[in-house]
Every structure is written in structure tokens, then in C-alpha cells.
Tab-separated table of C-alpha atoms in Angstrom:
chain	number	residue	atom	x	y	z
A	1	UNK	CA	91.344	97.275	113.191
A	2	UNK	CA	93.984	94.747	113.868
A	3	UNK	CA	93.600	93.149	110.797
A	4	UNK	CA	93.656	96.479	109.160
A	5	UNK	CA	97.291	97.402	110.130
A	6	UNK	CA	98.319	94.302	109.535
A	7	UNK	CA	97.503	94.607	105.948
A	8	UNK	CA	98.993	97.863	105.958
A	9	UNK	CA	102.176	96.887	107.969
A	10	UNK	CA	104.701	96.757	105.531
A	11	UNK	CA	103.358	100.429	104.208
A	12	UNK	CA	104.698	101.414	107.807
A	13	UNK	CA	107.365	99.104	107.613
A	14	UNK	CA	108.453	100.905	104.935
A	15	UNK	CA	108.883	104.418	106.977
A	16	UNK	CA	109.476	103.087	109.966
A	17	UNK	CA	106.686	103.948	111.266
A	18	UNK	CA	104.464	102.156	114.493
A	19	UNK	CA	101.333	101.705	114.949
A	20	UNK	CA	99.366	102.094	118.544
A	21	UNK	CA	96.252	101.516	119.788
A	22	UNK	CA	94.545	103.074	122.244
A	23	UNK	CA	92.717	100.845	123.740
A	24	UNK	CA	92.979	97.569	122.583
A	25	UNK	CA	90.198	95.980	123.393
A	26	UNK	CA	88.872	92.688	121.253
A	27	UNK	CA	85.499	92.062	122.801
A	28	UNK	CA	83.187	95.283	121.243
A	29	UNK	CA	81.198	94.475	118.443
A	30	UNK	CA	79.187	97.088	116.222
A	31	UNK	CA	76.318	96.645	113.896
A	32	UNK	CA	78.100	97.597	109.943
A	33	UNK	CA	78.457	96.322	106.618
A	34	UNK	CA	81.959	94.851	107.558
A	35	UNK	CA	83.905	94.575	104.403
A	36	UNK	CA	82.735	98.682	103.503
A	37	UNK	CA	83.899	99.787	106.502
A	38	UNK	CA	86.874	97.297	106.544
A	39	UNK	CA	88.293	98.819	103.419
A	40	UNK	CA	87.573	102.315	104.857
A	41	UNK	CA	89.615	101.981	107.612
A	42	UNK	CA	92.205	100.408	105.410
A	43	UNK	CA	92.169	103.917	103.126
A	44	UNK	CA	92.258	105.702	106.336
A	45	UNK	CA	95.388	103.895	107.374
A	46	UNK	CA	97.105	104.206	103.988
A	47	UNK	CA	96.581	107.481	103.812
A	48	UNK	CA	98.045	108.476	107.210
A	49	UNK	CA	100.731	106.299	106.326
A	50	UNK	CA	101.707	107.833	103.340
A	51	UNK	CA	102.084	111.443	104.659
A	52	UNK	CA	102.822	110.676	108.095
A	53	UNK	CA	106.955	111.768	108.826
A	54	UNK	CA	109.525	108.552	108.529
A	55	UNK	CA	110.361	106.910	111.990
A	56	UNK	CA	107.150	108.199	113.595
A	57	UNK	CA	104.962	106.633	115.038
A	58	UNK	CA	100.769	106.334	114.453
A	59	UNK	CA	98.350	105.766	117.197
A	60	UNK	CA	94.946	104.939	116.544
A	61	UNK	CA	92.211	105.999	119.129
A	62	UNK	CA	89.145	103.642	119.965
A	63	UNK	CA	86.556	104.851	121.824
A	64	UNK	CA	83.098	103.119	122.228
A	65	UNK	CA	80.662	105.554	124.634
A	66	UNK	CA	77.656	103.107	124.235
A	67	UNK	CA	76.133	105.228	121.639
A	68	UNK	CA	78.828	106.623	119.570
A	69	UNK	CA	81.984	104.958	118.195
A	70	UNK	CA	85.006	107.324	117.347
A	71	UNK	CA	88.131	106.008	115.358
A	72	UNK	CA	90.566	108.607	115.047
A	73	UNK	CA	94.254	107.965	113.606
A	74	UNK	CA	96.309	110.662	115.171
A	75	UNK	CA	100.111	111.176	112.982
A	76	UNK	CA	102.738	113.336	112.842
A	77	UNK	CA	102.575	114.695	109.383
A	78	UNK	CA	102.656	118.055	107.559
A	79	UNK	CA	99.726	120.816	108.228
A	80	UNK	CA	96.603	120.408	105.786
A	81	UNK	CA	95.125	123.882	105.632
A	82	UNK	CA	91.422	123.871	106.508
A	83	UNK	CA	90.276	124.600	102.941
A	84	UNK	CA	92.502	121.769	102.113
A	85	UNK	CA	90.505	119.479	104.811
A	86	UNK	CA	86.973	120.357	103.345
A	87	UNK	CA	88.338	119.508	99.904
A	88	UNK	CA	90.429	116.241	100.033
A	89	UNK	CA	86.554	114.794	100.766
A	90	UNK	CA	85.120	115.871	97.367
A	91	UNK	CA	84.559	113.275	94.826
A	92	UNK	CA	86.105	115.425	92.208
A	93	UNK	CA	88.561	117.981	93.917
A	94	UNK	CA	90.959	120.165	91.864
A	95	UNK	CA	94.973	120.043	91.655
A	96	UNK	CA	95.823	120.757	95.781
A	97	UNK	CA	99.804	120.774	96.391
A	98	UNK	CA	99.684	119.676	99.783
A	99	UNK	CA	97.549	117.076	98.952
A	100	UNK	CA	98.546	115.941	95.388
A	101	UNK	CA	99.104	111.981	95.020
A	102	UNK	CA	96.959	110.644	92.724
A	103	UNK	CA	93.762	108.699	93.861
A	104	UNK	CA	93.977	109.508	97.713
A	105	UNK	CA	91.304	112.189	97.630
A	106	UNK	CA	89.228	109.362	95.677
A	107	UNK	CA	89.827	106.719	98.690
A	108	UNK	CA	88.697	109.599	100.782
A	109	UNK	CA	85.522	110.328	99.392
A	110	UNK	CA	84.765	106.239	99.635
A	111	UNK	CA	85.344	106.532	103.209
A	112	UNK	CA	83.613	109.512	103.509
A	113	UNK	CA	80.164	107.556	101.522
A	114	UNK	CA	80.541	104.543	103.237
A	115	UNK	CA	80.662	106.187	106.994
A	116	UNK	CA	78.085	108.697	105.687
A	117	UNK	CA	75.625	105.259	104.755
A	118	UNK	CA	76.213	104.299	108.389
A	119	UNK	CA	75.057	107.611	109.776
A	120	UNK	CA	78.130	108.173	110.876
A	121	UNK	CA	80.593	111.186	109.851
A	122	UNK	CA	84.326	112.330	108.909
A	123	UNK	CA	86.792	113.377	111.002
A	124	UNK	CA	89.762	115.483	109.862
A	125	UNK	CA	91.767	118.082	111.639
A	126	UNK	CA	95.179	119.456	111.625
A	127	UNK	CA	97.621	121.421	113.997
A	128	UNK	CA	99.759	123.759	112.671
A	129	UNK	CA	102.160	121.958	115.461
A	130	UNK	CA	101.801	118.919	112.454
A	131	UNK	CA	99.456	116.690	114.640
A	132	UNK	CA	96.620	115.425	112.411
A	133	UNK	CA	93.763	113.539	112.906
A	134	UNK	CA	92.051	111.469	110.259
A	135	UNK	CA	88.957	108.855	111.121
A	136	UNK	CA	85.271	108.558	112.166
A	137	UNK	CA	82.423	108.822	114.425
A	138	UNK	CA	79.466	106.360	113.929
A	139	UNK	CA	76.362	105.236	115.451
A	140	UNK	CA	77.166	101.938	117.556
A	141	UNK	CA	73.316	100.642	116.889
A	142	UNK	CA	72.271	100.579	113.726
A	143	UNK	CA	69.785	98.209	111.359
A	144	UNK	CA	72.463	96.763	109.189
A	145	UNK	CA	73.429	93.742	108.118
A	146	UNK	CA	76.776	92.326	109.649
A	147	UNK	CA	78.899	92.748	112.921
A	148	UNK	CA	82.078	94.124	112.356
A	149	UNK	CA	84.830	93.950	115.192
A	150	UNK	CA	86.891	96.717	115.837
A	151	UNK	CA	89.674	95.271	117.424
């Protein structure tokens, strides 16, 4: 994840926007195909980035129960309508005006595939107070091939 935003720091450079992580921890290791899920959480970061307000700041939430490991990016951006949500996953979605830059909903839908392929599943939610949450929830066990560290 560290190396994540900081291929993604001058994005957030860019808006003046800061990223923290909750916790930071750099010893947990899970079982995934590391470059997959590397560039998934690198789509996940550029697109909270890109809709998140200027001068804000994004914190990205950890959380390893022993079975389970969530990765939630939580910004302060405009609301997404829950139809909106359900559709930005879609491999081919229709014209949405909230959600309308070209090739996001595309990135999604990779992210969406490649946590999918790791049992794993989306997360997306948003407040009308403009809180939302983008990420994941995956299986820390799994048969794969490479260890991927999330720190």
C-alpha cells in the first residue's frame, strides 16, 4: 500500500490532498497474485483521488481479522447515488454524469475481476454527508501464487 501512494503521490500532490493510514503496520503478509492486486489498489487510489475535494485529505483503512482482510479508502468527495454504485462496476456501463471521466468505470471493473479471482469482494458506499468509501474485503488464506505486503 505504501508503494501504492507513492506512485500516486503527485496525483494528490496535485489537489492537495493527504494520504493516511490506519494502521500502518509493515509486518502482515497475504497470500495474492501481487502485481493484480498491486495495480488494483493503484486504480482504487486514482480513482478516489480524482473525485476526492482539493485540500482534503484520504485515509486508507487496514484491517487484517485473521481471516478477512478489508482495505477501504475513505474521501471526502461528492455523493454517488446507489444506482450509480452498482453501475460504475459494470464492464460496459452507460453515459452516468456523476460518474463520467472516461476509462474509470473500466479500472473499476479490473479491480472488481481481480478481487473477485481472489474470492474476495467490492466495497463501495456513499453518504449523502459526501463520505465515500471505495476498496475491498478478501480472504487472508488463499492457494495462490505470491505474497503480497500490504503495508
Amino acid at each position: 500500500v505504501m508503494e501504492c501512494c507513492e506512485i500516486m503521490q503527485n496525483a494528490a500532490d496535485e489537489k492537495n490532498i493527504e494520504f493516511i493510514i490506519k494502521p500502518c503496520s509493515y509486518n502482515n503478509l497475504i497470500t495474492a497474485d501481487s502485481s493484480y492486486l498491486k495495480t488494483a489498489v493503484i486504480f482504487l487510489l486514482e480513482n478516489s483521488i480524482s473525485y476526492a475535494y482539493h485540500d482534503s485529505k484520504i485515509e486508507i483503512c487496514i484491517n487484517n481479522d485473521g481471516n478477512n482482510l478489508t482495505f477501504e479508502i475513505i474521501t471526502q468527495s461528492p455523493f454517488i447515488p446507489e444506482d450509480t454504485l452498482n453501475t460504475m462496476l459494470h464492464q460496459y456501463m452507460g453515459q452516468i454524469s456523476n460518474y463520467n471521466k472516461i476509462g474509470f468505470c473500466m479500472k473499476l471493473n479490473y479491480c472488481n475481476q481481480v478481487i473477485k479471482a481472489h474470492n474476495g469482494h467490492i466495497i463501495a458506499e456513499s453518504k449523502l454527508s459526501n463520505e465515500n468509501k471505495l476498496g475491498f474485503q478478501m480472504p487472508v488464506l488463499l492457494v495462490s501464487t505470491e505474497s503480497f505486503q500490504y503495508n
